[in-house]
DNA sequence: ATTGAGTAGTAAAACGTTTTACTTATTTAT
DNA sequence: ATAAATAAGTAAAACGTTTTACTACTCAAT
C-alpha cells in the first residue's frame, strides 16, 4: 500500500495540488478558495487518513518542528524529569524533541550539534559544557533560537534558565553553621561550568561570612567521567582522614555515592554529622534518616525554557536574550 | 551565511553534482571516478565543513536514519536507563533516536506513531500498551522494523525483547515462602499488558504450588494514572486492614510509594515483614534496611533490542521475528 | 576500419511539499 | 460600456539530495 501524497488527494478531489496545500495549511480563506471546495477536500483528507510528509515539508520550508535537546545524561533523574516536562509541553505546541546525552564529552556534543544542524532542528535547548562556546556562538550567529539551562557558559550572550546555585549553596552552608557545624565538607565535581563553580563560591562565601577559614582538605573535586568505584574510594579516604561534621554534595549522584560509602563504613548521619544534597532525589526522602536536599523548581524551569524557545520560534525578529534565575529551595529532613 | 549545498561543492571543484554525491556516499570507486577527483572533492568538503542536508537526503531515499522510541515515561528510571543505553548504541551505528512518552495514554501513543510515520523513521522500538494492536499491525504490514520490549501484546507476531516476568515473580514469592512468609501481598497496577499480568500469574502459581490459598484481599491493583497520594492512601488502608508478612511490589515506583507509606506509618521491615520490588532502584540499595529487588538485565535488553533492529534495517528481506527473553535476577538485601 | 569493452563523468528526473506569480471569470464603480 | 477590483483557482519553480540512463572518449581485438 503506497502512502498517500498530496497529489492523490488533489486528483481525488479534482482540484490542484496548490489548492489542497492551501487548505491543509489553513490558508484557504485568505487565498479565496470556496467553502464548498474546502469542505470537500477536508472530507477526503479525513477519510483517507492522509498525513503530509513532514520531510518534504521541512525541505521546502526549512523548518522541522523539531527541537533538539542536548543534556548531560538522560539517565540522571534531574535531566530525565526536565526532559519529560519539556517534551510534554513541546508536544502540546506541535513540536517534537530529539534528545541526546553528551556524557560531558566535548567531541560528542559537537557532533550532536552538527547532527541537529543537518537535521534542521528549529531550536536548541542545551545544558552546555565547556568547549562548546564556539559551536553555540555559531548557532547564535545563524539566528537559531538557543536556550541554555542548568549551566551557562561565561562570555556567551544567550538565553539562560537556571537556579540560583550560589545562593542555595550559601544558605545550605549557613544552615549547617547555625546547627553548630564548623568542619563542613564540600564534595563536588571538576567539570568547569558555571553552575558547579557557583556552588563552590557559595560555599566559600558562606564560610567567610561566618569567620570560618576555608580548608581545602575539606573540598573534594571528583573527576567527572570516572567510575563510581573510584569516586567512592576517594570519598572513603576523605571521610577517614579528615574530620568533618557536615557534608554538602554538589550533585545528587555524588550524594548517592556518598551515602553508600557512609553506609558501608558505618558512619551515622545525625548528631555528629549532617548531610545535604544538591538536587533532590527519592533516595533522600526515603533514607533513614531523611537527607536534606536543595530542590530546584523543575516544573518552573521546564516551563520557562519552553516559553522562551516558543517565543523565539514564533518571532520573526531576534528577541533580547533573557536570563531567568529561579531560587532553589532547601528541604530540611 | 548561507549554508553550503552539494552544488556549492560541485561548482568549487568544477565537477558535477552527481560526482560529488557519488564521492560522499562512497560509491565513487564503483562508478569510476578518478582518484584525483576523489581527493580533490574530499579536500574541499573537509575544508568547507560541508554537511549534507539530511532532510533532502531523507526525502530522496525514503529513510531517515532515525529510530523512534516510544516508552511509557522517560522519567521512570527503568526507561531512562534503557533509553540511554539504546541511544548510545544506536548513535555508534549512525542512528539517532526520537523518543516520546505515552503516559499509558492510547490516544497519545497513536498520535506518536503517526508522527513518527510522517517523519519517516526507519524503525520503531515500542514499549506498547493495550489498544495499539492495530497501529502496530499496520507498521508490520508496511514492512517497518518493529521491536517491542518490556511488554508484548497478545495476538501480535513481532520481535520482542523482555525479561521472564513470570519466573522472576514466581521465584521471589517462593523465596518469601522459604523464609516462612504465608500472608504475601502483591501490589501491582491495573494496566492490562502482558508483563504485568505475567507478574500476577507468577504470584498465583507460586502460592498454589506451595499450597497457600489465593486471597484477593492481599492483592492491590492500583490505577495507573492516578495521583501518588491516592495510591498511598490505598496502600495505607491495605496495610492497616489486612494482615501481611511480605509484600511484592510489581513496579519500582509502586515500591517507592509503598516505602513512603511504611515509613510514615512506622511499620518496620525486617522480622515481621519482608519487602521486594520489581525493577531495582538506588532507593532500595540505600534504604535501611536494604530492600530486595528483581533486577532485569538492562544492558542485555538494550543490546538485544538494538541488535534486532539493526539486523532488520540492514536486511532487504523480512526476517523471522524473534522473541528474546532474559532471566531476571533476584538481589537479596 | 569497425566493434566491444571499459573509463570518466554528467544531465535530468524524482522524492512531496510550499509558495509565487499568474489566469480567467465575475462583480462593482464610473 | 468600460475599467478596476475581486473571486476562485492553478502552473511551475524551488528546497537539496540520489540515482538512472546517458555521452564521449580511449584502448584492444578482430
PDB file of N, CA, C and O in Angstrom, chain B residues 230-292:
ATOM      1  N   UNK B 230      -3.256   9.287  46.131  1.00  0.00           N
ATOM      2  CA  UNK B 230      -4.346   8.316  46.111  1.00  0.00           C
ATOM      3  C   UNK B 230      -3.778   6.900  46.293  1.00  0.00           C
ATOM      4  O   UNK B 230      -4.292   6.107  47.085  1.00  0.00           O
ATOM      5  N   UNK B 231      -2.704   6.640  45.575  1.00  0.00           N
ATOM      6  CA  UNK B 231      -2.048   5.338  45.682  1.00  0.00           C
ATOM      7  C   UNK B 231      -1.631   5.065  47.125  1.00  0.00           C
ATOM      8  O   UNK B 231      -1.839   3.975  47.665  1.00  0.00           O
ATOM      9  N   UNK B 232      -1.048   6.080  47.722  1.00  0.00           N
ATOM     10  CA  UNK B 232      -0.578   5.893  49.098  1.00  0.00           C
ATOM     11  C   UNK B 232      -1.718   5.636  50.052  1.00  0.00           C
ATOM     12  O   UNK B 232      -1.611   4.813  50.967  1.00  0.00           O
ATOM     13  N   UNK B 233      -2.813   6.325  49.819  1.00  0.00           N
ATOM     14  CA  UNK B 233      -4.000   6.102  50.647  1.00  0.00           C
ATOM     15  C   UNK B 233      -4.469   4.659  50.563  1.00  0.00           C
ATOM     16  O   UNK B 233      -4.775   4.008  51.578  1.00  0.00           O
ATOM     17  N   UNK B 234      -4.506   4.155  49.328  1.00  0.00           N
ATOM     18  CA  UNK B 234      -4.957   2.776  49.135  1.00  0.00           C
ATOM     19  C   UNK B 234      -4.025   1.787  49.823  1.00  0.00           C
ATOM     20  O   UNK B 234      -4.466   0.822  50.448  1.00  0.00           O
ATOM     21  N   UNK B 235      -2.735   2.062  49.707  1.00  0.00           N
ATOM     22  CA  UNK B 235      -1.781   1.150  50.336  1.00  0.00           C
ATOM     23  C   UNK B 235      -1.916   1.206  51.850  1.00  0.00           C
ATOM     24  O   UNK B 235      -1.880   0.179  52.529  1.00  0.00           O
ATOM     25  N   UNK B 236      -2.058   2.388  52.323  1.00  0.00           N
ATOM     26  CA  UNK B 236      -2.140   2.560  53.765  1.00  0.00           C
ATOM     27  C   UNK B 236      -3.327   1.786  54.322  1.00  0.00           C
ATOM     28  O   UNK B 236      -3.234   1.107  55.346  1.00  0.00           O
ATOM     29  N   UNK B 237      -4.426   1.875  53.584  1.00  0.00           N
ATOM     30  CA  UNK B 237      -5.629   1.160  54.006  1.00  0.00           C
ATOM     31  C   UNK B 237      -5.368  -0.351  54.014  1.00  0.00           C
ATOM     32  O   UNK B 237      -5.723  -1.056  54.968  1.00  0.00           O
ATOM     33  N   UNK B 238      -4.717  -0.814  52.944  1.00  0.00           N
ATOM     34  CA  UNK B 238      -4.413  -2.244  52.871  1.00  0.00           C
ATOM     35  C   UNK B 238      -3.555  -2.680  54.061  1.00  0.00           C
ATOM     36  O   UNK B 238      -3.851  -3.667  54.736  1.00  0.00           O
ATOM     37  N   UNK B 239      -2.506  -1.913  54.308  1.00  0.00           N
ATOM     38  CA  UNK B 239      -1.591  -2.300  55.387  1.00  0.00           C
ATOM     39  C   UNK B 239      -2.300  -2.274  56.741  1.00  0.00           C
ATOM     40  O   UNK B 239      -1.986  -3.039  57.641  1.00  0.00           O
ATOM     41  N   UNK B 240      -3.242  -1.382  56.867  1.00  0.00           N
ATOM     42  CA  UNK B 240      -3.943  -1.219  58.138  1.00  0.00           C
ATOM     43  C   UNK B 240      -4.960  -2.333  58.351  1.00  0.00           C
ATOM     44  O   UNK B 240      -5.123  -2.850  59.455  1.00  0.00           O
ATOM     45  N   UNK B 241      -5.642  -2.714  57.268  1.00  0.00           N
ATOM     46  CA  UNK B 241      -6.782  -3.611  57.457  1.00  0.00           C
ATOM     47  C   UNK B 241      -6.467  -5.078  57.209  1.00  0.00           C
ATOM     48  O   UNK B 241      -7.190  -5.944  57.656  1.00  0.00           O
ATOM     49  N   UNK B 242      -5.392  -5.331  56.470  1.00  0.00           N
ATOM     50  CA  UNK B 242      -5.101  -6.727  56.148  1.00  0.00           C
ATOM     51  C   UNK B 242      -3.760  -7.114  56.749  1.00  0.00           C
ATOM     52  O   UNK B 242      -2.787  -6.380  56.629  1.00  0.00           O
ATOM     53  N   UNK B 243      -3.752  -8.251  57.375  1.00  0.00           N
ATOM     54  CA  UNK B 243      -2.507  -8.700  57.988  1.00  0.00           C
ATOM     55  C   UNK B 243      -1.601  -9.300  56.909  1.00  0.00           C
ATOM     56  O   UNK B 243      -2.008 -10.197  56.185  1.00  0.00           O
ATOM     57  N   UNK B 244      -0.396  -8.789  56.775  1.00  0.00           N
ATOM     58  CA  UNK B 244       0.535  -9.321  55.775  1.00  0.00           C
ATOM     59  C   UNK B 244       1.900  -9.476  56.410  1.00  0.00           C
ATOM     60  O   UNK B 244       2.258  -8.747  57.331  1.00  0.00           O
ATOM     61  N   UNK B 245       2.665 -10.435  55.890  1.00  0.00           N
ATOM     62  CA  UNK B 245       4.033 -10.562  56.395  1.00  0.00           C
ATOM     63  C   UNK B 245       5.068 -10.420  55.278  1.00  0.00           C
ATOM     64  O   UNK B 245       6.266 -10.573  55.507  1.00  0.00           O
ATOM     65  N   UNK B 246       4.581 -10.156  54.072  1.00  0.00           N
ATOM     66  CA  UNK B 246       5.514  -9.916  52.956  1.00  0.00           C
ATOM     67  C   UNK B 246       4.773  -9.164  51.862  1.00  0.00           C
ATOM     68  O   UNK B 246       3.567  -9.342  51.674  1.00  0.00           O
ATOM     69  N   UNK B 247       5.510  -8.314  51.168  1.00  0.00           N
ATOM     70  CA  UNK B 247       4.898  -7.549  50.085  1.00  0.00           C
ATOM     71  C   UNK B 247       5.811  -7.598  48.860  1.00  0.00           C
ATOM     72  O   UNK B 247       7.003  -7.334  48.959  1.00  0.00           O
ATOM     73  N   UNK B 248       5.210  -7.927  47.725  1.00  0.00           N
ATOM     74  CA  UNK B 248       5.935  -7.781  46.460  1.00  0.00           C
ATOM     75  C   UNK B 248       5.300  -6.624  45.690  1.00  0.00           C
ATOM     76  O   UNK B 248       4.098  -6.641  45.412  1.00  0.00           O
ATOM     77  N   UNK B 249       6.128  -5.633  45.375  1.00  0.00           N
ATOM     78  CA  UNK B 249       5.645  -4.521  44.557  1.00  0.00           C
ATOM     79  C   UNK B 249       5.995  -4.813  43.101  1.00  0.00           C
ATOM     80  O   UNK B 249       7.157  -5.106  42.793  1.00  0.00           O
ATOM     81  N   UNK B 250       5.016  -4.678  42.224  1.00  0.00           N
ATOM     82  CA  UNK B 250       5.225  -5.105  40.840  1.00  0.00           C
ATOM     83  C   UNK B 250       5.945  -4.073  39.981  1.00  0.00           C
ATOM     84  O   UNK B 250       6.315  -4.360  38.839  1.00  0.00           O
ATOM     85  N   UNK B 251       6.146  -2.888  40.488  1.00  0.00           N
ATOM     86  CA  UNK B 251       6.974  -1.911  39.770  1.00  0.00           C
ATOM     87  C   UNK B 251       7.776  -1.114  40.795  1.00  0.00           C
ATOM     88  O   UNK B 251       7.389  -1.034  41.965  1.00  0.00           O
ATOM     89  N   UNK B 252       8.833  -0.494  40.331  1.00  0.00           N
ATOM     90  CA  UNK B 252       9.663   0.212  41.311  1.00  0.00           C
ATOM     91  C   UNK B 252       9.007   1.482  41.851  1.00  0.00           C
ATOM     92  O   UNK B 252       9.174   1.824  43.012  1.00  0.00           O
ATOM     93  N   UNK B 253       8.203   2.147  41.009  1.00  0.00           N
ATOM     94  CA  UNK B 253       7.585   3.356  41.561  1.00  0.00           C
ATOM     95  C   UNK B 253       6.515   3.014  42.593  1.00  0.00           C
ATOM     96  O   UNK B 253       6.327   3.752  43.557  1.00  0.00           O
ATOM     97  N   UNK B 254       5.867   1.873  42.424  1.00  0.00           N
ATOM     98  CA  UNK B 254       4.930   1.448  43.467  1.00  0.00           C
ATOM     99  C   UNK B 254       5.675   1.142  44.759  1.00  0.00           C
ATOM    100  O   UNK B 254       5.216   1.480  45.862  1.00  0.00           O
ATOM    101  N   UNK B 255       6.826   0.501  44.613  1.00  0.00           N
ATOM    102  CA  UNK B 255       7.608   0.167  45.800  1.00  0.00           C
ATOM    103  C   UNK B 255       8.033   1.439  46.532  1.00  0.00           C
ATOM    104  O   UNK B 255       7.997   1.516  47.765  1.00  0.00           O
ATOM    105  N   UNK B 256       8.407   2.435  45.774  1.00  0.00           N
ATOM    106  CA  UNK B 256       8.848   3.678  46.400  1.00  0.00           C
ATOM    107  C   UNK B 256       7.694   4.319  47.174  1.00  0.00           C
ATOM    108  O   UNK B 256       7.846   4.721  48.334  1.00  0.00           O
ATOM    109  N   UNK B 257       6.527   4.342  46.528  1.00  0.00           N
ATOM    110  CA  UNK B 257       5.363   4.867  47.244  1.00  0.00           C
ATOM    111  C   UNK B 257       5.095   4.038  48.498  1.00  0.00           C
ATOM    112  O   UNK B 257       4.800   4.571  49.570  1.00  0.00           O
ATOM    113  N   UNK B 258       5.198   2.731  48.342  1.00  0.00           N
ATOM    114  CA  UNK B 258       4.934   1.841  49.468  1.00  0.00           C
ATOM    115  C   UNK B 258       5.899   2.072  50.615  1.00  0.00           C
ATOM    116  O   UNK B 258       5.500   2.091  51.790  1.00  0.00           O
ATOM    117  N   UNK B 259       7.151   2.264  50.286  1.00  0.00           N
ATOM    118  CA  UNK B 259       8.138   2.503  51.338  1.00  0.00           C
ATOM    119  C   UNK B 259       7.828   3.804  52.082  1.00  0.00           C
ATOM    120  O   UNK B 259       8.000   3.895  53.297  1.00  0.00           O
ATOM    121  N   UNK B 260       7.363   4.790  51.319  1.00  0.00           N
ATOM    122  CA  UNK B 260       6.998   6.049  51.973  1.00  0.00           C
ATOM    123  C   UNK B 260       5.868   5.818  52.970  1.00  0.00           C
ATOM    124  O   UNK B 260       5.884   6.350  54.087  1.00  0.00           O
ATOM    125  N   UNK B 261       4.895   5.013  52.557  1.00  0.00           N
ATOM    126  CA  UNK B 261       3.774   4.734  53.451  1.00  0.00           C
ATOM    127  C   UNK B 261       4.263   4.004  54.704  1.00  0.00           C
ATOM    128  O   UNK B 261       3.908   4.370  55.830  1.00  0.00           O
ATOM    129  N   UNK B 262       5.090   3.004  54.495  1.00  0.00           N
ATOM    130  CA  UNK B 262       5.577   2.229  55.645  1.00  0.00           C
ATOM    131  C   UNK B 262       6.362   3.124  56.593  1.00  0.00           C
ATOM    132  O   UNK B 262       6.253   3.014  57.816  1.00  0.00           O
ATOM    133  N   UNK B 263       7.128   4.027  56.008  1.00  0.00           N
ATOM    134  CA  UNK B 263       7.928   4.922  56.841  1.00  0.00           C
ATOM    135  C   UNK B 263       7.009   5.821  57.662  1.00  0.00           C
ATOM    136  O   UNK B 263       7.196   5.993  58.872  1.00  0.00           O
ATOM    137  N   UNK B 264       6.011   6.301  57.012  1.00  0.00           N
ATOM    138  CA  UNK B 264       5.101   7.248  57.646  1.00  0.00           C
ATOM    139  C   UNK B 264       4.266   6.566  58.736  1.00  0.00           C
ATOM    140  O   UNK B 264       4.046   7.139  59.813  1.00  0.00           O
ATOM    141  N   UNK B 265       3.844   5.330  58.465  1.00  0.00           N
ATOM    142  CA  UNK B 265       3.021   4.649  59.464  1.00  0.00           C
ATOM    143  C   UNK B 265       3.880   3.930  60.495  1.00  0.00           C
ATOM    144  O   UNK B 265       3.360   3.319  61.421  1.00  0.00           O
ATOM    145  N   UNK B 266       5.187   3.976  60.295  1.00  0.00           N
ATOM    146  CA  UNK B 266       6.082   3.404  61.288  1.00  0.00           C
ATOM    147  C   UNK B 266       6.160   1.889  61.273  1.00  0.00           C
ATOM    148  O   UNK B 266       6.663   1.279  62.218  1.00  0.00           O
ATOM    149  N   UNK B 267       5.699   1.256  60.205  1.00  0.00           N
ATOM    150  CA  UNK B 267       5.835  -0.200  60.133  1.00  0.00           C
ATOM    151  C   UNK B 267       7.257  -0.563  59.728  1.00  0.00           C
ATOM    152  O   UNK B 267       7.778  -0.032  58.748  1.00  0.00           O
ATOM    153  N   UNK B 268       7.865  -1.418  60.476  1.00  0.00           N
ATOM    154  CA  UNK B 268       9.269  -1.758  60.217  1.00  0.00           C
ATOM    155  C   UNK B 268       9.403  -2.973  59.303  1.00  0.00           C
ATOM    156  O   UNK B 268       8.691  -3.966  59.468  1.00  0.00           O
ATOM    157  N   UNK B 269      10.329  -2.866  58.411  1.00  0.00           N
ATOM    158  CA  UNK B 269      10.643  -4.004  57.552  1.00  0.00           C
ATOM    159  C   UNK B 269      11.682  -4.855  58.267  1.00  0.00           C
ATOM    160  O   UNK B 269      12.627  -4.312  58.851  1.00  0.00           O
ATOM    161  N   UNK B 270      11.505  -6.144  58.288  1.00  0.00           N
ATOM    162  CA  UNK B 270      12.501  -6.981  58.947  1.00  0.00           C
ATOM    163  C   UNK B 270      11.872  -8.270  59.448  1.00  0.00           C
ATOM    164  O   UNK B 270      11.315  -9.029  58.670  1.00  0.00           O
ATOM    165  N   UNK B 271      11.912  -8.450  60.771  1.00  0.00           N
ATOM    166  CA  UNK B 271      11.474  -9.715  61.334  1.00  0.00           C
ATOM    167  C   UNK B 271      10.051 -10.096  60.899  1.00  0.00           C
ATOM    168  O   UNK B 271       9.795 -11.207  60.493  1.00  0.00           O
ATOM    169  N   UNK B 272       9.152  -9.109  60.977  1.00  0.00           N
ATOM    170  CA  UNK B 272       7.755  -9.432  60.708  1.00  0.00           C
ATOM    171  C   UNK B 272       7.256  -9.051  59.322  1.00  0.00           C
ATOM    172  O   UNK B 272       6.117  -9.278  59.000  1.00  0.00           O
ATOM    173  N   UNK B 273       8.124  -8.458  58.575  1.00  0.00           N
ATOM    174  CA  UNK B 273       7.683  -8.005  57.254  1.00  0.00           C
ATOM    175  C   UNK B 273       8.841  -8.011  56.251  1.00  0.00           C
ATOM    176  O   UNK B 273       9.879  -7.402  56.496  1.00  0.00           O
ATOM    177  N   UNK B 274       8.638  -8.728  55.161  1.00  0.00           N
ATOM    178  CA  UNK B 274       9.629  -8.711  54.075  1.00  0.00           C
ATOM    179  C   UNK B 274       9.064  -7.924  52.897  1.00  0.00           C
ATOM    180  O   UNK B 274       7.855  -7.930  52.666  1.00  0.00           O
ATOM    181  N   UNK B 275       9.965  -7.290  52.171  1.00  0.00           N
ATOM    182  CA  UNK B 275       9.523  -6.480  51.041  1.00  0.00           C
ATOM    183  C   UNK B 275      10.431  -6.749  49.842  1.00  0.00           C
ATOM    184  O   UNK B 275      11.634  -6.939  50.004  1.00  0.00           O
ATOM    185  N   UNK B 276       9.832  -6.789  48.672  1.00  0.00           N
ATOM    186  CA  UNK B 276      10.635  -6.948  47.454  1.00  0.00           C
ATOM    187  C   UNK B 276      10.055  -6.053  46.365  1.00  0.00           C
ATOM    188  O   UNK B 276       8.850  -5.832  46.297  1.00  0.00           O
ATOM    189  N   UNK B 277      10.938  -5.534  45.513  1.00  0.00           N
ATOM    190  CA  UNK B 277      10.485  -4.621  44.454  1.00  0.00           C
ATOM    191  C   UNK B 277      10.833  -5.179  43.095  1.00  0.00           C
ATOM    192  O   UNK B 277      11.879  -5.808  42.921  1.00  0.00           O
ATOM    193  N   UNK B 278       9.970  -4.938  42.138  1.00  0.00           N
ATOM    194  CA  UNK B 278      10.259  -5.335  40.773  1.00  0.00           C
ATOM    195  C   UNK B 278      10.907  -4.147  40.062  1.00  0.00           C
ATOM    196  O   UNK B 278      10.343  -3.066  40.019  1.00  0.00           O
ATOM    197  N   UNK B 279      12.087  -4.369  39.550  1.00  0.00           N
ATOM    198  CA  UNK B 279      12.983  -3.376  38.965  1.00  0.00           C
ATOM    199  C   UNK B 279      13.727  -2.667  40.074  1.00  0.00           C
ATOM    200  O   UNK B 279      13.140  -2.016  40.936  1.00  0.00           O
ATOM    201  N   UNK B 280      15.000  -2.786  40.020  1.00  0.00           N
ATOM    202  CA  UNK B 280      15.835  -2.221  41.079  1.00  0.00           C
ATOM    203  C   UNK B 280      15.887  -0.690  40.960  1.00  0.00           C
ATOM    204  O   UNK B 280      15.479  -0.112  39.960  1.00  0.00           O
ATOM    205  N   UNK B 281      16.377  -0.073  42.002  1.00  0.00           N
ATOM    206  CA  UNK B 281      16.432   1.390  42.052  1.00  0.00           C
ATOM    207  C   UNK B 281      17.412   1.727  43.160  1.00  0.00           C
ATOM    208  O   UNK B 281      17.550   0.984  44.121  1.00  0.00           O
ATOM    209  N   UNK B 282      18.066   2.864  43.000  1.00  0.00           N
ATOM    210  CA  UNK B 282      19.037   3.224  44.023  1.00  0.00           C
ATOM    211  C   UNK B 282      18.424   3.336  45.421  1.00  0.00           C
ATOM    212  O   UNK B 282      19.076   3.092  46.427  1.00  0.00           O
ATOM    213  N   UNK B 283      17.169   3.723  45.435  1.00  0.00           N
ATOM    214  CA  UNK B 283      16.492   3.819  46.730  1.00  0.00           C
ATOM    215  C   UNK B 283      16.617   2.513  47.513  1.00  0.00           C
ATOM    216  O   UNK B 283      16.849   2.518  48.720  1.00  0.00           O
ATOM    217  N   UNK B 284      16.480   1.410  46.814  1.00  0.00           N
ATOM    218  CA  UNK B 284      16.414   0.138  47.515  1.00  0.00           C
ATOM    219  C   UNK B 284      17.767  -0.266  48.089  1.00  0.00           C
ATOM    220  O   UNK B 284      17.862  -0.881  49.137  1.00  0.00           O
ATOM    221  N   UNK B 285      18.792   0.104  47.387  1.00  0.00           N
ATOM    222  CA  UNK B 285      20.130  -0.225  47.863  1.00  0.00           C
ATOM    223  C   UNK B 285      20.455   0.569  49.119  1.00  0.00           C
ATOM    224  O   UNK B 285      21.061   0.059  50.063  1.00  0.00           O
ATOM    225  N   UNK B 286      20.027   1.823  49.119  1.00  0.00           N
ATOM    226  CA  UNK B 286      20.404   2.697  50.233  1.00  0.00           C
ATOM    227  C   UNK B 286      19.429   2.666  51.393  1.00  0.00           C
ATOM    228  O   UNK B 286      19.705   3.203  52.465  1.00  0.00           O
ATOM    229  N   UNK B 287      18.297   2.087  51.156  1.00  0.00           N
ATOM    230  CA  UNK B 287      17.285   2.061  52.204  1.00  0.00           C
ATOM    231  C   UNK B 287      17.801   1.271  53.401  1.00  0.00           C
ATOM    232  O   UNK B 287      18.594   0.351  53.255  1.00  0.00           O
ATOM    233  N   UNK B 288      17.361   1.682  54.580  1.00  0.00           N
ATOM    234  CA  UNK B 288      17.679   0.918  55.779  1.00  0.00           C
ATOM    235  C   UNK B 288      16.399   0.301  56.289  1.00  0.00           C
ATOM    236  O   UNK B 288      15.484   1.030  56.643  1.00  0.00           O
ATOM    237  N   UNK B 289      16.288  -1.004  56.343  1.00  0.00           N
ATOM    238  CA  UNK B 289      17.236  -1.975  55.787  1.00  0.00           C
ATOM    239  C   UNK B 289      17.174  -1.999  54.263  1.00  0.00           C
ATOM    240  O   UNK B 289      16.226  -1.489  53.695  1.00  0.00           O
ATOM    241  N   UNK B 290      18.173  -2.612  53.641  1.00  0.00           N
ATOM    242  CA  UNK B 290      18.167  -2.732  52.186  1.00  0.00           C
ATOM    243  C   UNK B 290      16.930  -3.478  51.704  1.00  0.00           C
ATOM    244  O   UNK B 290      16.434  -4.370  52.384  1.00  0.00           O
ATOM    245  N   UNK B 291      16.429  -3.080  50.539  1.00  0.00           N
ATOM    246  CA  UNK B 291      15.221  -3.700  50.003  1.00  0.00           C
ATOM    247  C   UNK B 291      15.623  -4.646  48.884  1.00  0.00           C
ATOM    248  O   UNK B 291      16.320  -4.252  47.949  1.00  0.00           O
ATOM    249  N   UNK B 292      15.177  -5.879  48.981  1.00  0.00           N
ATOM    250  CA  UNK B 292      15.472  -6.837  47.919  1.00  0.00           C
ATOM    251  C   UNK B 292      14.759  -6.423  46.643  1.00  0.00           C
ATOM    252  O   UNK B 292      13.712  -5.775  46.697  1.00  0.00           O
TER     253      UNK B 292
END
